[in-house]
């Protein structure tokens, strides 16, 4: 079963069991605290669910800025696309939506890497080669996840989303920020 379907199933099961517990609980008297506790838990469920879901999404932070507008815009766009993928993974959105979200992230990542590499090359950035290599390794890894996904591996899309989230934030906040001062000196804004 798909991970999101499994979660939905688990939640539904919990709700059904909670109602049974409430029903049985009240048979032991209206002052029995257990059914009241269950009612409180049920009432808080949407809030708990919202809090847990929100934590799965990436958010732009000015600390992630590399100080170059076009690159920052690309990174913001990538964060948005990864969040769309996250939605596809978390909710039973259907294969078409899932595939579309996946394709858009991968395509835009490749496009963005090319743009960033061209910028580094244009201004003779000394660490161009190792930086480019980091991009290539990442694309290779994404390719492996995609293969697993095509072979109907259950968790592949979940693992890929997790990988993209961790990789992107680490890369933007680390490797990418290393070129800021060099490119600024060259007049790139
Ligand atoms: Fe980069």
Short mmCIF file of N, CA, C and O in Angstrom, two decimals, residues 36-132:
data_model
loop_
_atom_site.label_atom_id
_atom_site.label_comp_id
_atom_site.label_asym_id
_atom_site.label_seq_id
_atom_site.Cartn_x
_atom_site.Cartn_y
_atom_site.Cartn_z
N UNK A 36 -14.38 10.80 27.69
CA UNK A 36 -14.20 12.26 27.59
C UNK A 36 -12.81 12.60 27.06
O UNK A 36 -12.65 13.52 26.24
N UNK A 37 -11.82 11.83 27.51
CA UNK A 37 -10.45 12.05 27.03
C UNK A 37 -10.40 11.76 25.52
O UNK A 37 -9.84 12.53 24.74
N UNK A 38 -11.07 10.66 25.11
CA UNK A 38 -11.08 10.30 23.70
C UNK A 38 -11.76 11.37 22.85
O UNK A 38 -11.31 11.70 21.75
N UNK A 39 -12.83 11.96 23.38
CA UNK A 39 -13.54 13.03 22.65
C UNK A 39 -12.60 14.23 22.47
O UNK A 39 -12.52 14.82 21.38
N UNK A 40 -11.85 14.53 23.53
CA UNK A 40 -10.91 15.66 23.45
C UNK A 40 -9.83 15.39 22.39
O UNK A 40 -9.48 16.27 21.60
N UNK A 41 -9.34 14.13 22.37
CA UNK A 41 -8.31 13.76 21.39
C UNK A 41 -8.87 13.89 19.98
O UNK A 41 -8.24 14.45 19.08
N UNK A 42 -10.10 13.40 19.78
CA UNK A 42 -10.74 13.48 18.46
C UNK A 42 -10.92 14.94 18.02
O UNK A 42 -10.69 15.28 16.87
N UNK A 43 -11.32 15.78 18.98
CA UNK A 43 -11.54 17.19 18.65
C UNK A 43 -10.22 17.88 18.27
O UNK A 43 -10.20 18.78 17.43
N UNK A 44 -9.13 17.40 18.88
CA UNK A 44 -7.83 18.02 18.60
C UNK A 44 -7.17 17.46 17.34
O UNK A 44 -6.16 18.01 16.87
N UNK A 45 -7.73 16.38 16.79
CA UNK A 45 -7.10 15.71 15.64
C UNK A 45 -6.79 16.63 14.45
O UNK A 45 -5.67 16.61 13.94
N UNK A 46 -7.77 17.45 14.00
CA UNK A 46 -7.46 18.31 12.85
C UNK A 46 -6.27 19.23 13.12
O UNK A 46 -5.42 19.44 12.26
N UNK A 47 -6.21 19.75 14.36
CA UNK A 47 -5.11 20.64 14.74
C UNK A 47 -3.77 19.88 14.76
O UNK A 47 -2.79 20.34 14.20
N UNK A 48 -3.77 18.69 15.36
CA UNK A 48 -2.55 17.88 15.43
C UNK A 48 -2.09 17.53 14.01
O UNK A 48 -0.91 17.67 13.66
N UNK A 49 -3.05 17.12 13.18
CA UNK A 49 -2.76 16.75 11.80
C UNK A 49 -2.15 17.92 11.03
O UNK A 49 -1.16 17.78 10.31
N UNK A 50 -2.71 19.11 11.24
CA UNK A 50 -2.23 20.31 10.56
C UNK A 50 -0.78 20.62 10.97
O UNK A 50 0.07 20.94 10.14
N UNK A 51 -0.54 20.52 12.29
CA UNK A 51 0.81 20.81 12.81
C UNK A 51 1.83 19.83 12.25
O UNK A 51 2.94 20.21 11.84
N UNK A 52 1.49 18.54 12.22
CA UNK A 52 2.42 17.51 11.73
C UNK A 52 2.66 17.70 10.23
O UNK A 52 3.79 17.66 9.76
N UNK A 53 1.58 17.96 9.48
CA UNK A 53 1.70 18.14 8.03
C UNK A 53 2.57 19.35 7.69
O UNK A 53 3.42 19.28 6.81
N UNK A 54 2.36 20.45 8.40
CA UNK A 54 3.08 21.68 8.10
C UNK A 54 4.59 21.49 8.22
O UNK A 54 5.37 22.09 7.49
N UNK A 55 4.98 20.62 9.16
CA UNK A 55 6.42 20.38 9.39
C UNK A 55 7.10 19.68 8.22
O UNK A 55 8.32 19.68 8.12
N UNK A 56 6.29 19.07 7.34
CA UNK A 56 6.86 18.35 6.20
C UNK A 56 7.26 19.29 5.06
O UNK A 56 7.90 18.88 4.11
N UNK A 57 6.83 20.56 5.15
CA UNK A 57 7.06 21.47 4.03
C UNK A 57 8.27 22.36 4.25
O UNK A 57 8.60 22.71 5.38
N UNK A 58 8.90 22.72 3.12
CA UNK A 58 10.05 23.62 3.18
C UNK A 58 9.53 25.06 3.15
O UNK A 58 8.51 25.33 2.54
N UNK A 59 10.28 25.95 3.78
CA UNK A 59 9.91 27.36 3.71
C UNK A 59 11.14 28.18 3.37
O UNK A 59 12.24 27.88 3.84
N UNK A 60 10.95 29.20 2.56
CA UNK A 60 12.07 30.08 2.22
C UNK A 60 12.43 30.91 3.44
O UNK A 60 11.58 31.32 4.22
N UNK A 61 13.73 31.10 3.58
CA UNK A 61 14.23 31.92 4.68
C UNK A 61 15.33 32.78 4.08
O UNK A 61 16.11 32.29 3.26
N UNK A 62 15.40 34.05 4.48
CA UNK A 62 16.42 34.93 3.91
C UNK A 62 17.84 34.43 4.18
O UNK A 62 18.77 34.80 3.48
N UNK A 63 17.98 33.57 5.19
CA UNK A 63 19.30 32.99 5.47
C UNK A 63 19.75 32.09 4.32
O UNK A 63 20.93 31.78 4.19
N UNK A 64 18.80 31.66 3.50
CA UNK A 64 19.12 30.79 2.36
C UNK A 64 19.58 31.58 1.14
O UNK A 64 20.01 31.01 0.15
N UNK A 65 19.47 32.91 1.23
CA UNK A 65 19.81 33.74 0.07
C UNK A 65 21.29 33.61 -0.29
O UNK A 65 22.16 33.62 0.57
N UNK A 66 21.56 33.50 -1.60
CA UNK A 66 22.96 33.49 -2.06
C UNK A 66 23.35 34.89 -2.53
O UNK A 66 24.45 35.11 -3.02
N UNK A 67 22.45 35.85 -2.38
CA UNK A 67 22.75 37.24 -2.71
C UNK A 67 22.69 37.55 -4.20
O UNK A 67 23.10 38.62 -4.63
N UNK A 68 22.21 36.61 -5.00
CA UNK A 68 22.06 36.83 -6.44
C UNK A 68 20.60 36.56 -6.78
O UNK A 68 20.10 35.44 -6.56
N UNK A 69 19.93 37.61 -7.27
CA UNK A 69 18.48 37.57 -7.40
C UNK A 69 17.96 36.39 -8.24
O UNK A 69 17.06 35.67 -7.82
N UNK A 70 18.57 36.20 -9.43
CA UNK A 70 18.05 35.15 -10.33
C UNK A 70 18.18 33.76 -9.71
O UNK A 70 17.30 32.90 -9.87
N UNK A 71 19.29 33.54 -8.98
CA UNK A 71 19.49 32.23 -8.34
C UNK A 71 18.52 32.06 -7.17
O UNK A 71 17.94 30.98 -7.00
N UNK A 72 18.35 33.13 -6.38
CA UNK A 72 17.38 33.05 -5.28
C UNK A 72 15.99 32.72 -5.80
O UNK A 72 15.27 31.92 -5.20
N UNK A 73 15.62 33.36 -6.91
CA UNK A 73 14.29 33.10 -7.49
C UNK A 73 14.16 31.63 -7.90
O UNK A 73 13.13 31.00 -7.68
N UNK A 74 15.23 31.09 -8.51
CA UNK A 74 15.25 29.67 -8.87
C UNK A 74 15.07 28.78 -7.64
O UNK A 74 14.32 27.81 -7.67
N UNK A 75 15.81 29.11 -6.59
CA UNK A 75 15.74 28.30 -5.37
C UNK A 75 14.34 28.37 -4.75
O UNK A 75 13.83 27.35 -4.26
N UNK A 76 13.73 29.55 -4.79
CA UNK A 76 12.36 29.68 -4.26
C UNK A 76 11.40 28.83 -5.07
O UNK A 76 10.52 28.18 -4.53
N UNK A 77 11.60 28.86 -6.39
CA UNK A 77 10.74 28.08 -7.29
C UNK A 77 10.91 26.58 -6.98
O UNK A 77 9.93 25.83 -6.91
N UNK A 78 12.17 26.16 -6.76
CA UNK A 78 12.44 24.75 -6.44
C UNK A 78 11.78 24.34 -5.13
O UNK A 78 11.22 23.24 -5.03
N UNK A 79 11.85 25.22 -4.15
CA UNK A 79 11.21 24.94 -2.86
C UNK A 79 9.71 24.73 -3.07
O UNK A 79 9.12 23.78 -2.57
N UNK A 80 9.11 25.59 -3.90
CA UNK A 80 7.68 25.47 -4.21
C UNK A 80 7.35 24.15 -4.89
O UNK A 80 6.37 23.49 -4.54
N UNK A 81 8.20 23.75 -5.84
CA UNK A 81 7.96 22.50 -6.57
C UNK A 81 8.13 21.28 -5.67
O UNK A 81 7.39 20.30 -5.78
N UNK A 82 9.11 21.35 -4.78
CA UNK A 82 9.31 20.24 -3.84
C UNK A 82 8.10 20.15 -2.89
O UNK A 82 7.64 19.06 -2.57
N UNK A 83 7.57 21.31 -2.50
CA UNK A 83 6.38 21.30 -1.64
C UNK A 83 5.17 20.69 -2.36
O UNK A 83 4.38 19.98 -1.73
N UNK A 84 5.05 20.95 -3.66
CA UNK A 84 3.96 20.33 -4.43
C UNK A 84 4.14 18.82 -4.43
O UNK A 84 3.18 18.06 -4.26
N UNK A 85 5.39 18.39 -4.60
CA UNK A 85 5.69 16.96 -4.57
C UNK A 85 5.34 16.38 -3.19
O UNK A 85 4.79 15.28 -3.07
N UNK A 86 5.66 17.14 -2.15
CA UNK A 86 5.35 16.71 -0.79
C UNK A 86 3.84 16.48 -0.63
O UNK A 86 3.41 15.49 -0.04
N UNK A 87 3.04 17.39 -1.20
CA UNK A 87 1.59 17.24 -1.15
C UNK A 87 1.17 15.95 -1.86
O UNK A 87 0.35 15.19 -1.35
N UNK A 88 1.78 15.71 -3.02
CA UNK A 88 1.46 14.50 -3.80
C UNK A 88 1.79 13.23 -3.01
O UNK A 88 1.08 12.24 -3.10
N UNK A 89 2.88 13.31 -2.23
CA UNK A 89 3.31 12.13 -1.47
C UNK A 89 2.41 11.92 -0.25
O UNK A 89 2.06 10.80 0.09
N UNK A 90 2.03 13.03 0.38
CA UNK A 90 1.34 12.94 1.66
C UNK A 90 -0.15 12.60 1.51
O UNK A 90 -0.74 11.98 2.38
N UNK A 91 -0.75 13.05 0.41
CA UNK A 91 -2.18 12.81 0.23
C UNK A 91 -2.40 11.90 -0.98
O UNK A 91 -1.65 11.97 -1.94
N UNK A 92 -3.42 11.07 -0.93
CA UNK A 92 -3.68 10.20 -2.08
C UNK A 92 -4.17 11.01 -3.28
O UNK A 92 -5.35 11.15 -3.51
N UNK A 93 -3.24 11.59 -4.02
CA UNK A 93 -3.58 12.55 -5.07
C UNK A 93 -3.70 11.91 -6.45
O UNK A 93 -4.06 12.56 -7.41
N UNK A 94 -3.34 10.64 -6.54
CA UNK A 94 -3.42 9.96 -7.83
C UNK A 94 -2.09 9.97 -8.55
O UNK A 94 -1.26 10.87 -8.35
N UNK A 95 -1.90 8.98 -9.40
CA UNK A 95 -0.59 8.80 -10.05
C UNK A 95 -0.25 9.93 -11.02
O UNK A 95 0.90 10.34 -11.11
N UNK A 96 -1.26 10.45 -11.72
CA UNK A 96 -1.01 11.52 -12.71
C UNK A 96 -0.42 12.75 -12.02
O UNK A 96 0.57 13.32 -12.47
N UNK A 97 -1.04 13.14 -10.92
CA UNK A 97 -0.58 14.31 -10.16
C UNK A 97 0.83 14.08 -9.62
O UNK A 97 1.70 14.94 -9.71
N UNK A 98 1.03 12.88 -9.11
CA UNK A 98 2.31 12.49 -8.53
C UNK A 98 3.42 12.55 -9.59
O UNK A 98 4.47 13.16 -9.37
N UNK A 99 3.14 11.97 -10.74
CA UNK A 99 4.13 11.95 -11.83
C UNK A 99 4.43 13.36 -12.34
O UNK A 99 5.57 13.70 -12.63
N UNK A 100 3.37 14.16 -12.45
CA UNK A 100 3.52 15.54 -12.93
C UNK A 100 4.41 16.34 -11.96
O UNK A 100 5.34 17.04 -12.36
N UNK A 101 4.12 16.20 -10.67
CA UNK A 101 4.88 16.91 -9.65
C UNK A 101 6.34 16.49 -9.67
O UNK A 101 7.26 17.32 -9.59
N UNK A 102 6.55 15.20 -9.84
CA UNK A 102 7.89 14.64 -9.88
C UNK A 102 8.67 15.17 -11.09
O UNK A 102 9.82 15.60 -10.98
N UNK A 103 8.01 15.16 -12.23
CA UNK A 103 8.63 15.59 -13.49
C UNK A 103 9.03 17.07 -13.39
O UNK A 103 10.12 17.46 -13.80
N UNK A 104 8.13 17.88 -12.83
CA UNK A 104 8.43 19.30 -12.74
C UNK A 104 9.62 19.59 -11.85
O UNK A 104 10.44 20.44 -12.17
N UNK A 105 9.74 18.88 -10.74
CA UNK A 105 10.89 19.08 -9.84
C UNK A 105 12.18 18.70 -10.56
O UNK A 105 13.16 19.46 -10.55
N UNK A 106 12.18 17.52 -11.19
CA UNK A 106 13.40 17.03 -11.83
C UNK A 106 13.80 17.95 -12.99
O UNK A 106 14.95 18.37 -13.10
N UNK A 107 12.83 18.30 -13.83
CA UNK A 107 13.12 19.17 -14.98
C UNK A 107 13.67 20.53 -14.53
O UNK A 107 14.64 21.03 -15.08
N UNK A 108 13.02 21.09 -13.51
CA UNK A 108 13.46 22.43 -13.08
C UNK A 108 14.83 22.36 -12.40
O UNK A 108 15.63 23.29 -12.54
N UNK A 109 15.10 21.27 -11.70
CA UNK A 109 16.41 21.11 -11.06
C UNK A 109 17.50 21.09 -12.13
O UNK A 109 18.51 21.79 -12.00
N UNK A 110 17.28 20.31 -13.18
CA UNK A 110 18.26 20.20 -14.26
C UNK A 110 18.46 21.57 -14.93
O UNK A 110 19.60 22.01 -15.14
N UNK A 111 17.36 22.25 -15.20
CA UNK A 111 17.41 23.58 -15.81
C UNK A 111 18.18 24.56 -14.91
O UNK A 111 19.05 25.30 -15.36
N UNK A 112 17.88 24.52 -13.63
CA UNK A 112 18.53 25.43 -12.68
C UNK A 112 20.03 25.17 -12.56
O UNK A 112 20.83 26.10 -12.52
N UNK A 113 20.42 23.90 -12.50
CA UNK A 113 21.84 23.56 -12.40
C UNK A 113 22.60 24.12 -13.59
O UNK A 113 23.68 24.66 -13.46
N UNK A 114 22.00 23.98 -14.76
CA UNK A 114 22.62 24.44 -16.00
C UNK A 114 22.82 25.96 -15.93
O UNK A 114 23.89 26.48 -16.25
N UNK A 115 21.80 26.66 -15.46
CA UNK A 115 21.84 28.11 -15.35
C UNK A 115 22.95 28.55 -14.38
O UNK A 115 23.73 29.45 -14.66
N UNK A 116 23.01 27.86 -13.26
CA UNK A 116 24.00 28.18 -12.23
C UNK A 116 25.41 27.90 -12.75
O UNK A 116 26.33 28.70 -12.55
N UNK A 117 25.55 26.76 -13.42
CA UNK A 117 26.86 26.37 -13.96
C UNK A 117 27.33 27.36 -15.03
O UNK A 117 28.51 27.72 -15.08
N UNK A 118 26.42 27.81 -15.87
CA UNK A 118 26.77 28.78 -16.91
C UNK A 118 27.25 30.09 -16.30
O UNK A 118 28.19 30.71 -16.78
N UNK A 119 26.59 30.48 -15.21
CA UNK A 119 26.96 31.72 -14.52
C UNK A 119 28.37 31.60 -13.93
O UNK A 119 29.20 32.51 -14.06
N UNK A 120 28.66 30.46 -13.32
CA UNK A 120 29.98 30.22 -12.71
C UNK A 120 31.06 30.20 -13.79
O UNK A 120 32.14 30.75 -13.62
N UNK A 121 30.71 29.55 -14.90
CA UNK A 121 31.67 29.43 -16.01
C UNK A 121 31.96 30.78 -16.64
O UNK A 121 33.11 31.13 -16.91
N UNK A 122 30.91 31.56 -16.81
CA UNK A 122 31.04 32.88 -17.44
C UNK A 122 32.01 33.77 -16.67
O UNK A 122 32.76 34.54 -17.26
N UNK A 123 32.01 33.64 -15.33
CA UNK A 123 32.88 34.50 -14.52
C UNK A 123 34.10 33.75 -13.98
O UNK A 123 34.72 34.19 -13.03
N UNK A 124 34.42 32.63 -14.63
CA UNK A 124 35.61 31.84 -14.27
C UNK A 124 35.70 31.50 -12.78
O UNK A 124 36.78 31.59 -12.18
N UNK A 125 34.59 31.11 -12.21
CA UNK A 125 34.57 30.74 -10.80
C UNK A 125 35.55 29.59 -10.56
O UNK A 125 35.46 28.55 -11.22
N UNK A 126 36.54 29.76 -9.66
CA UNK A 126 37.58 28.74 -9.50
C UNK A 126 37.07 27.36 -9.05
O UNK A 126 37.69 26.36 -9.41
N UNK A 127 35.99 27.32 -8.29
CA UNK A 127 35.47 26.02 -7.84
C UNK A 127 34.37 25.48 -8.74
O UNK A 127 33.54 24.65 -8.30
N UNK A 128 34.39 25.92 -9.98
CA UNK A 128 33.35 25.49 -10.93
C UNK A 128 33.26 23.96 -11.03
O UNK A 128 32.19 23.38 -10.91
N UNK A 129 34.42 23.31 -11.26
CA UNK A 129 34.42 21.85 -11.49
C UNK A 129 33.85 21.07 -10.31
O UNK A 129 32.94 20.26 -10.50
N UNK A 130 34.37 21.27 -9.07
CA UNK A 130 33.79 20.50 -7.96
C UNK A 130 32.30 20.80 -7.74
O UNK A 130 31.53 19.90 -7.38
N UNK A 131 31.93 22.06 -7.98
CA UNK A 131 30.51 22.41 -7.79
C UNK A 131 29.63 21.67 -8.81
O UNK A 131 28.60 21.09 -8.48
N UNK A 132 30.13 21.66 -10.04
CA UNK A 132 29.40 20.97 -11.11
C UNK A 132 29.27 19.47 -10.79
O UNK A 132 28.24 18.85 -11.02
#
